[in-house]
Amino acid sequence: MSGTAESGTAERRRPPTAQQFVLEELRRAITTGELRPGDPIRQDSLAASLDVSRVPLREALKALEAEGLVVHHVHRGYFVAELSMADLEEIYRIRQLLETEAVRAALARMPDGLTGTLERIQEEVERAAGAGDVTAMAEANRRFHFTLIEASGMPRLVRLIATLWDATDAYRALYYAEDPHREQAVHEHRAVISAVGEGDEAAAVRWLDEHRDHAVAALREVLDLD
C-alpha cells in the first residue's frame, strides 16, 4: 500500500476489530484502483503497513474471496480478481434485470422524500466528480443507486444486487478515472432524478439502462487496451 494510503488510514477512525479494519482498507484500495485487477496482494508488506498481524489479514482476504473480489492461487497467494469482458457483461445484464424490478417497485411505493434524498446525494456525486475524487465519487454513486434500489422495500433483492456491485468494485475506479465518464454519469443521474420526481417509471428504467450500457462500453475499451 502506498504512503498516501497509509496517511489516509491514519485520518479515518479505525474500526473496532482488526479484521474489520483490514477489510475496509482492502475494499478501499480495490475500489479506488490503488489495487487493480490482477495485482498481487503482498501479505507481509500489507500487514506491516496496516500494523496488524497476519491472522486478521487472512480472515479479511477469505471474506473478500467469498465475495469474488480476490482470488487465491496455490503457491502464489492472493490477487485482486480479474473479470473477463464476458463476466462483466453477464454481471451487468443480471443487474439490469434485477435493478429494473427494484426501480419499478420503488416508484410504485414512492417513499416520502425519495427525490430529495437523491438530489442531496447527487450533490455529493457532482462535487466529487468536479474534484476528480474517484473514491468519494464511487462512494456517493453507490449511495445514490442503493437509495433508489432500497426504496423498493425488497431486502432480499437489494442483497442480491449488492453482491453483483461488489463483484465489479475493482473496475469502478477504471471507469471514473476519466473526466468524460464522470460527466456522463452526472448527466445520467440527473435524468434519473427527473424521471423519479415525475413518477415516470419507463424513463427511469431507460436512463438506468443507458447508464449501465455506457459503463460496459467504456470498460470494454479499457480492457481491450490492456
mmCIF file of C-alpha atoms in Angstrom:
data_model
loop_
_atom_site.group_PDB
_atom_site.id
_atom_site.type_symbol
_atom_site.label_atom_id
_atom_site.label_comp_id
_atom_site.label_asym_id
_atom_site.label_seq_id
_atom_site.Cartn_x
_atom_site.Cartn_y
_atom_site.Cartn_z
ATOM 1 C CA MET A 1 0.000 0.000 0.000
ATOM 2 C CA SER A 2 1.311 3.450 -0.822
ATOM 3 C CA GLY A 3 2.279 6.198 1.587
ATOM 4 C CA THR A 4 -0.845 8.079 0.547
ATOM 5 C CA ALA A 5 -2.981 5.142 1.581
ATOM 6 C CA GLU A 6 -1.229 4.945 4.942
ATOM 7 C CA SER A 7 -1.722 8.653 5.685
ATOM 8 C CA GLY A 8 -5.369 8.354 4.632
ATOM 9 C CA THR A 9 -5.738 5.419 7.002
ATOM 10 C CA ALA A 10 -4.493 7.493 9.905
ATOM 11 C CA GLU A 11 -7.103 10.173 9.238
ATOM 12 C CA ARG A 12 -10.029 7.757 9.352
ATOM 13 C CA ARG A 13 -11.467 6.351 12.528
ATOM 14 C CA ARG A 14 -10.233 2.800 12.962
ATOM 15 C CA PRO A 15 -12.966 0.120 13.082
ATOM 16 C CA PRO A 16 -13.380 -1.852 16.332
ATOM 17 C CA THR A 17 -11.730 -5.095 15.148
ATOM 18 C CA ALA A 18 -8.501 -5.676 13.245
ATOM 19 C CA GLN A 19 -10.270 -7.859 10.671
ATOM 20 C CA GLN A 20 -12.882 -5.177 10.021
ATOM 21 C CA PHE A 21 -10.149 -2.566 9.703
ATOM 22 C CA VAL A 22 -8.186 -4.635 7.172
ATOM 23 C CA LEU A 23 -11.366 -5.486 5.265
ATOM 24 C CA GLU A 24 -12.276 -1.807 4.912
ATOM 25 C CA GLU A 25 -8.751 -0.861 3.845
ATOM 26 C CA LEU A 26 -8.596 -3.595 1.205
ATOM 27 C CA ARG A 27 -12.035 -2.658 -0.110
ATOM 28 C CA ARG A 28 -10.971 0.989 -0.347
ATOM 29 C CA ALA A 29 -7.739 0.096 -2.154
ATOM 30 C CA ILE A 30 -9.632 -2.056 -4.668
ATOM 31 C CA THR A 31 -12.469 0.443 -5.167
ATOM 32 C CA THR A 32 -10.085 3.377 -5.748
ATOM 33 C CA GLY A 33 -7.846 1.456 -8.129
ATOM 34 C CA GLU A 34 -4.848 1.540 -5.798
ATOM 35 C CA LEU A 35 -5.028 -2.234 -6.169
ATOM 36 C CA ARG A 36 -6.007 -3.005 -9.750
ATOM 37 C CA PRO A 37 -7.494 -6.197 -11.200
ATOM 38 C CA GLY A 38 -4.786 -8.853 -11.339
ATOM 39 C CA ASP A 39 -2.495 -7.142 -8.820
ATOM 40 C CA PRO A 40 -0.885 -9.421 -6.208
ATOM 41 C CA ILE A 41 -1.732 -8.775 -2.549
ATOM 42 C CA ARG A 42 1.595 -8.921 -0.725
ATOM 43 C CA GLN A 43 0.584 -10.000 2.745
ATOM 44 C CA ASP A 44 3.826 -9.274 4.595
ATOM 45 C CA SER A 45 4.152 -5.672 3.399
ATOM 46 C CA LEU A 46 0.409 -5.084 3.755
ATOM 47 C CA ALA A 47 0.343 -6.366 7.341
ATOM 48 C CA ALA A 48 3.311 -4.139 8.160
ATOM 49 C CA SER A 49 1.803 -1.022 6.543
ATOM 50 C CA LEU A 50 -1.507 -1.552 8.367
ATOM 51 C CA ASP A 51 0.209 -2.543 11.622
ATOM 52 C CA VAL A 52 -1.731 -5.796 12.009
ATOM 53 C CA SER A 53 -0.795 -9.444 12.306
ATOM 54 C CA ARG A 54 -1.259 -11.957 9.508
ATOM 55 C CA VAL A 55 -4.312 -13.505 11.245
ATOM 56 C CA PRO A 56 -6.867 -10.683 10.671
ATOM 57 C CA LEU A 57 -5.363 -10.153 7.227
ATOM 58 C CA ARG A 58 -6.000 -13.782 6.254
ATOM 59 C CA GLU A 59 -9.551 -13.573 7.641
ATOM 60 C CA ALA A 60 -10.236 -10.418 5.632
ATOM 61 C CA LEU A 61 -8.843 -11.995 2.473
ATOM 62 C CA LYS A 62 -11.049 -15.055 2.920
ATOM 63 C CA ALA A 63 -14.091 -12.784 3.264
ATOM 64 C CA LEU A 64 -13.153 -10.922 0.086
ATOM 65 C CA GLU A 65 -12.524 -14.224 -1.706
ATOM 66 C CA ALA A 66 -16.036 -15.371 -0.804
ATOM 67 C CA GLU A 67 -17.388 -12.161 -2.369
ATOM 68 C CA GLY A 68 -15.328 -12.660 -5.519
ATOM 69 C CA LEU A 69 -13.175 -9.552 -5.045
ATOM 70 C CA VAL A 70 -9.937 -11.512 -4.621
ATOM 71 C CA VAL A 71 -8.776 -14.945 -5.751
ATOM 72 C CA HIS A 72 -6.272 -17.348 -4.224
ATOM 73 C CA HIS A 73 -3.772 -19.274 -6.330
ATOM 74 C CA VAL A 74 -1.977 -22.198 -4.708
ATOM 75 C CA HIS A 75 1.734 -21.467 -4.132
ATOM 76 C CA ARG A 76 1.243 -17.921 -5.443
ATOM 77 C CA GLY A 77 -1.045 -16.219 -2.935
ATOM 78 C CA TYR A 78 -3.919 -13.756 -3.245
ATOM 79 C CA PHE A 79 -4.635 -11.476 -6.195
ATOM 80 C CA VAL A 80 -7.296 -8.872 -6.963
ATOM 81 C CA ALA A 81 -9.876 -10.704 -9.053
ATOM 82 C CA GLU A 82 -9.855 -10.189 -12.794
ATOM 83 C CA LEU A 83 -13.063 -10.379 -14.794
ATOM 84 C CA SER A 84 -13.276 -11.114 -18.478
ATOM 85 C CA MET A 85 -15.417 -8.924 -20.694
ATOM 86 C CA ALA A 86 -17.909 -11.793 -20.821
ATOM 87 C CA ASP A 87 -18.038 -11.824 -16.986
ATOM 88 C CA LEU A 88 -18.643 -8.071 -16.842
ATOM 89 C CA GLU A 89 -21.361 -8.210 -19.486
ATOM 90 C CA GLU A 90 -23.084 -11.053 -17.663
ATOM 91 C CA ILE A 91 -22.975 -9.220 -14.334
ATOM 92 C CA TYR A 92 -24.334 -6.024 -15.848
ATOM 93 C CA ARG A 93 -27.054 -7.956 -17.664
ATOM 94 C CA ILE A 94 -28.182 -9.577 -14.407
ATOM 95 C CA ARG A 95 -28.018 -6.170 -12.723
ATOM 96 C CA GLN A 96 -30.291 -4.780 -15.435
ATOM 97 C CA LEU A 97 -32.912 -7.457 -14.794
ATOM 98 C CA LEU A 98 -32.845 -7.127 -11.006
ATOM 99 C CA GLU A 99 -32.476 -3.353 -10.794
ATOM 100 C CA THR A 100 -35.331 -2.810 -13.229
ATOM 101 C CA GLU A 101 -37.577 -4.790 -10.895
ATOM 102 C CA ALA A 102 -36.318 -2.817 -7.897
ATOM 103 C CA VAL A 103 -36.840 0.571 -9.576
ATOM 104 C CA ARG A 104 -40.352 -0.327 -10.684
ATOM 105 C CA ALA A 105 -41.215 -1.373 -7.132
ATOM 106 C CA ALA A 106 -39.597 1.794 -5.743
ATOM 107 C CA LEU A 107 -41.625 4.079 -7.981
ATOM 108 C CA ALA A 108 -44.797 2.156 -7.206
ATOM 109 C CA ARG A 109 -44.172 2.698 -3.478
ATOM 110 C CA MET A 110 -42.610 6.170 -3.860
ATOM 111 C CA PRO A 111 -41.486 6.699 -0.241
ATOM 112 C CA ASP A 112 -41.730 10.257 1.057
ATOM 113 C CA GLY A 113 -38.623 12.308 0.397
ATOM 114 C CA LEU A 114 -37.069 9.913 -2.127
ATOM 115 C CA THR A 115 -36.427 12.549 -4.781
ATOM 116 C CA GLY A 116 -34.997 14.993 -2.255
ATOM 117 C CA THR A 117 -32.646 12.359 -0.865
ATOM 118 C CA LEU A 118 -31.419 11.510 -4.363
ATOM 119 C CA GLU A 119 -30.848 15.235 -5.020
ATOM 120 C CA ARG A 120 -28.725 15.607 -1.873
ATOM 121 C CA ILE A 121 -26.611 12.568 -2.685
ATOM 122 C CA GLN A 122 -26.241 13.762 -6.280
ATOM 123 C CA GLU A 123 -24.709 16.994 -4.979
ATOM 124 C CA GLU A 124 -22.003 14.852 -3.365
ATOM 125 C CA VAL A 125 -21.541 12.920 -6.618
ATOM 126 C CA GLU A 126 -21.066 16.161 -8.537
ATOM 127 C CA ARG A 127 -18.644 17.674 -6.024
ATOM 128 C CA ALA A 128 -16.512 14.536 -6.185
ATOM 129 C CA ALA A 129 -16.742 14.402 -9.988
ATOM 130 C CA GLY A 130 -15.636 18.016 -10.302
ATOM 131 C CA ALA A 131 -12.702 17.432 -7.976
ATOM 132 C CA GLY A 132 -11.692 14.233 -9.741
ATOM 133 C CA ASP A 133 -12.023 12.382 -6.425
ATOM 134 C CA VAL A 134 -12.647 8.814 -7.615
ATOM 135 C CA THR A 135 -13.006 7.421 -4.083
ATOM 136 C CA ALA A 136 -15.644 9.933 -3.000
ATOM 137 C CA MET A 137 -17.491 9.645 -6.296
ATOM 138 C CA ALA A 138 -17.631 5.847 -6.120
ATOM 139 C CA GLU A 139 -18.989 6.023 -2.566
ATOM 140 C CA ALA A 140 -21.591 8.688 -3.390
ATOM 141 C CA ASN A 141 -22.553 6.893 -6.606
ATOM 142 C CA ARG A 142 -23.248 3.715 -4.649
ATOM 143 C CA ARG A 143 -25.385 5.600 -2.116
ATOM 144 C CA PHE A 144 -27.318 7.194 -4.975
ATOM 145 C CA HIS A 145 -28.167 3.899 -6.644
ATOM 146 C CA PHE A 146 -28.916 1.985 -3.466
ATOM 147 C CA THR A 147 -31.144 4.747 -2.127
ATOM 148 C CA LEU A 148 -33.338 4.117 -5.148
ATOM 149 C CA ILE A 149 -32.970 0.329 -5.031
ATOM 150 C CA GLU A 150 -33.715 0.126 -1.285
ATOM 151 C CA ALA A 151 -36.871 2.179 -1.825
ATOM 152 C CA SER A 152 -38.268 -0.981 -3.417
ATOM 153 C CA GLY A 153 -38.852 -2.378 0.078
ATOM 154 C CA MET A 154 -37.430 -5.731 -1.100
ATOM 155 C CA PRO A 155 -34.392 -6.501 1.116
ATOM 156 C CA ARG A 156 -33.563 -9.870 -0.461
ATOM 157 C CA LEU A 157 -33.469 -8.275 -3.896
ATOM 158 C CA VAL A 158 -31.282 -5.480 -2.555
ATOM 159 C CA ARG A 159 -28.786 -8.014 -1.157
ATOM 160 C CA LEU A 160 -28.582 -9.821 -4.495
ATOM 161 C CA ILE A 161 -27.891 -6.567 -6.309
ATOM 162 C CA ALA A 162 -25.265 -5.577 -3.736
ATOM 163 C CA THR A 163 -23.404 -8.835 -4.387
ATOM 164 C CA LEU A 164 -23.231 -8.002 -8.085
ATOM 165 C CA TRP A 165 -21.956 -4.496 -7.341
ATOM 166 C CA ASP A 166 -19.288 -5.891 -5.013
ATOM 167 C CA ALA A 167 -18.029 -8.209 -7.752
ATOM 168 C CA THR A 168 -17.198 -5.244 -10.014
ATOM 169 C CA ASP A 169 -15.763 -2.829 -7.431
ATOM 170 C CA ALA A 170 -12.264 -3.228 -8.859
ATOM 171 C CA TYR A 171 -13.479 -1.861 -12.200
ATOM 172 C CA ARG A 172 -15.349 1.191 -10.934
ATOM 173 C CA ALA A 173 -12.146 3.202 -10.475
ATOM 174 C CA LEU A 174 -11.150 2.455 -14.065
ATOM 175 C CA TYR A 175 -14.419 3.977 -15.262
ATOM 176 C CA TYR A 176 -14.400 7.082 -13.042
ATOM 177 C CA ALA A 177 -10.737 7.859 -13.719
ATOM 178 C CA GLU A 178 -11.692 9.667 -16.948
ATOM 179 C CA ASP A 179 -13.356 13.113 -16.952
ATOM 180 C CA PRO A 180 -15.842 12.307 -19.756
ATOM 181 C CA HIS A 181 -17.071 9.221 -17.876
ATOM 182 C CA ARG A 182 -17.656 11.219 -14.700
ATOM 183 C CA GLU A 183 -19.518 13.886 -16.691
ATOM 184 C CA GLN A 184 -21.644 11.219 -18.385
ATOM 185 C CA ALA A 185 -22.562 9.688 -15.022
ATOM 186 C CA VAL A 186 -23.579 13.097 -13.640
ATOM 187 C CA HIS A 187 -25.816 13.738 -16.664
ATOM 188 C CA GLU A 188 -27.471 10.318 -16.390
ATOM 189 C CA HIS A 189 -28.037 10.651 -12.642
ATOM 190 C CA ARG A 190 -29.759 13.995 -13.217
ATOM 191 C CA ALA A 191 -32.036 12.396 -15.804
ATOM 192 C CA VAL A 192 -32.892 9.578 -13.376
ATOM 193 C CA ILE A 193 -33.773 12.092 -10.640
ATOM 194 C CA SER A 194 -36.036 13.966 -13.050
ATOM 195 C CA ALA A 195 -37.796 10.733 -14.030
ATOM 196 C CA VAL A 196 -38.247 9.695 -10.401
ATOM 197 C CA GLY A 197 -39.615 13.132 -9.499
ATOM 198 C CA GLU A 198 -42.172 12.835 -12.271
ATOM 199 C CA GLY A 199 -43.031 9.263 -11.362
ATOM 200 C CA ASP A 200 -42.026 8.214 -14.879
ATOM 201 C CA GLU A 201 -41.081 4.558 -14.442
ATOM 202 C CA ALA A 202 -40.268 3.956 -18.109
ATOM 203 C CA ALA A 203 -37.905 6.931 -18.289
ATOM 204 C CA ALA A 204 -36.138 5.980 -15.047
ATOM 205 C CA VAL A 205 -35.571 2.430 -16.289
ATOM 206 C CA ARG A 206 -34.413 3.678 -19.701
ATOM 207 C CA TRP A 207 -31.860 6.100 -18.237
ATOM 208 C CA LEU A 208 -30.505 3.484 -15.845
ATOM 209 C CA ASP A 209 -30.142 1.069 -18.776
ATOM 210 C CA GLU A 210 -28.135 3.702 -20.660
ATOM 211 C CA HIS A 211 -26.068 4.375 -17.531
ATOM 212 C CA ARG A 212 -25.020 0.712 -17.299
ATOM 213 C CA ASP A 213 -24.504 0.377 -21.056
ATOM 214 C CA HIS A 214 -22.111 3.335 -21.128
ATOM 215 C CA ALA A 215 -20.091 1.849 -18.260
ATOM 216 C CA VAL A 216 -19.794 -1.513 -20.026
ATOM 217 C CA ALA A 217 -18.764 0.144 -23.308
ATOM 218 C CA ALA A 218 -16.091 2.203 -21.566
ATOM 219 C CA LEU A 219 -14.736 -0.791 -19.681
ATOM 220 C CA ARG A 220 -14.630 -2.780 -22.909
ATOM 221 C CA GLU A 221 -12.268 -0.158 -24.340
ATOM 222 C CA VAL A 222 -10.093 -0.164 -21.214
ATOM 223 C CA LEU A 223 -9.830 -3.950 -21.154
ATOM 224 C CA ASP A 224 -9.067 -4.092 -24.882
ATOM 225 C CA LEU A 225 -6.185 -1.687 -24.319
ATOM 226 C CA ASP A 226 -4.869 -3.886 -21.515
#
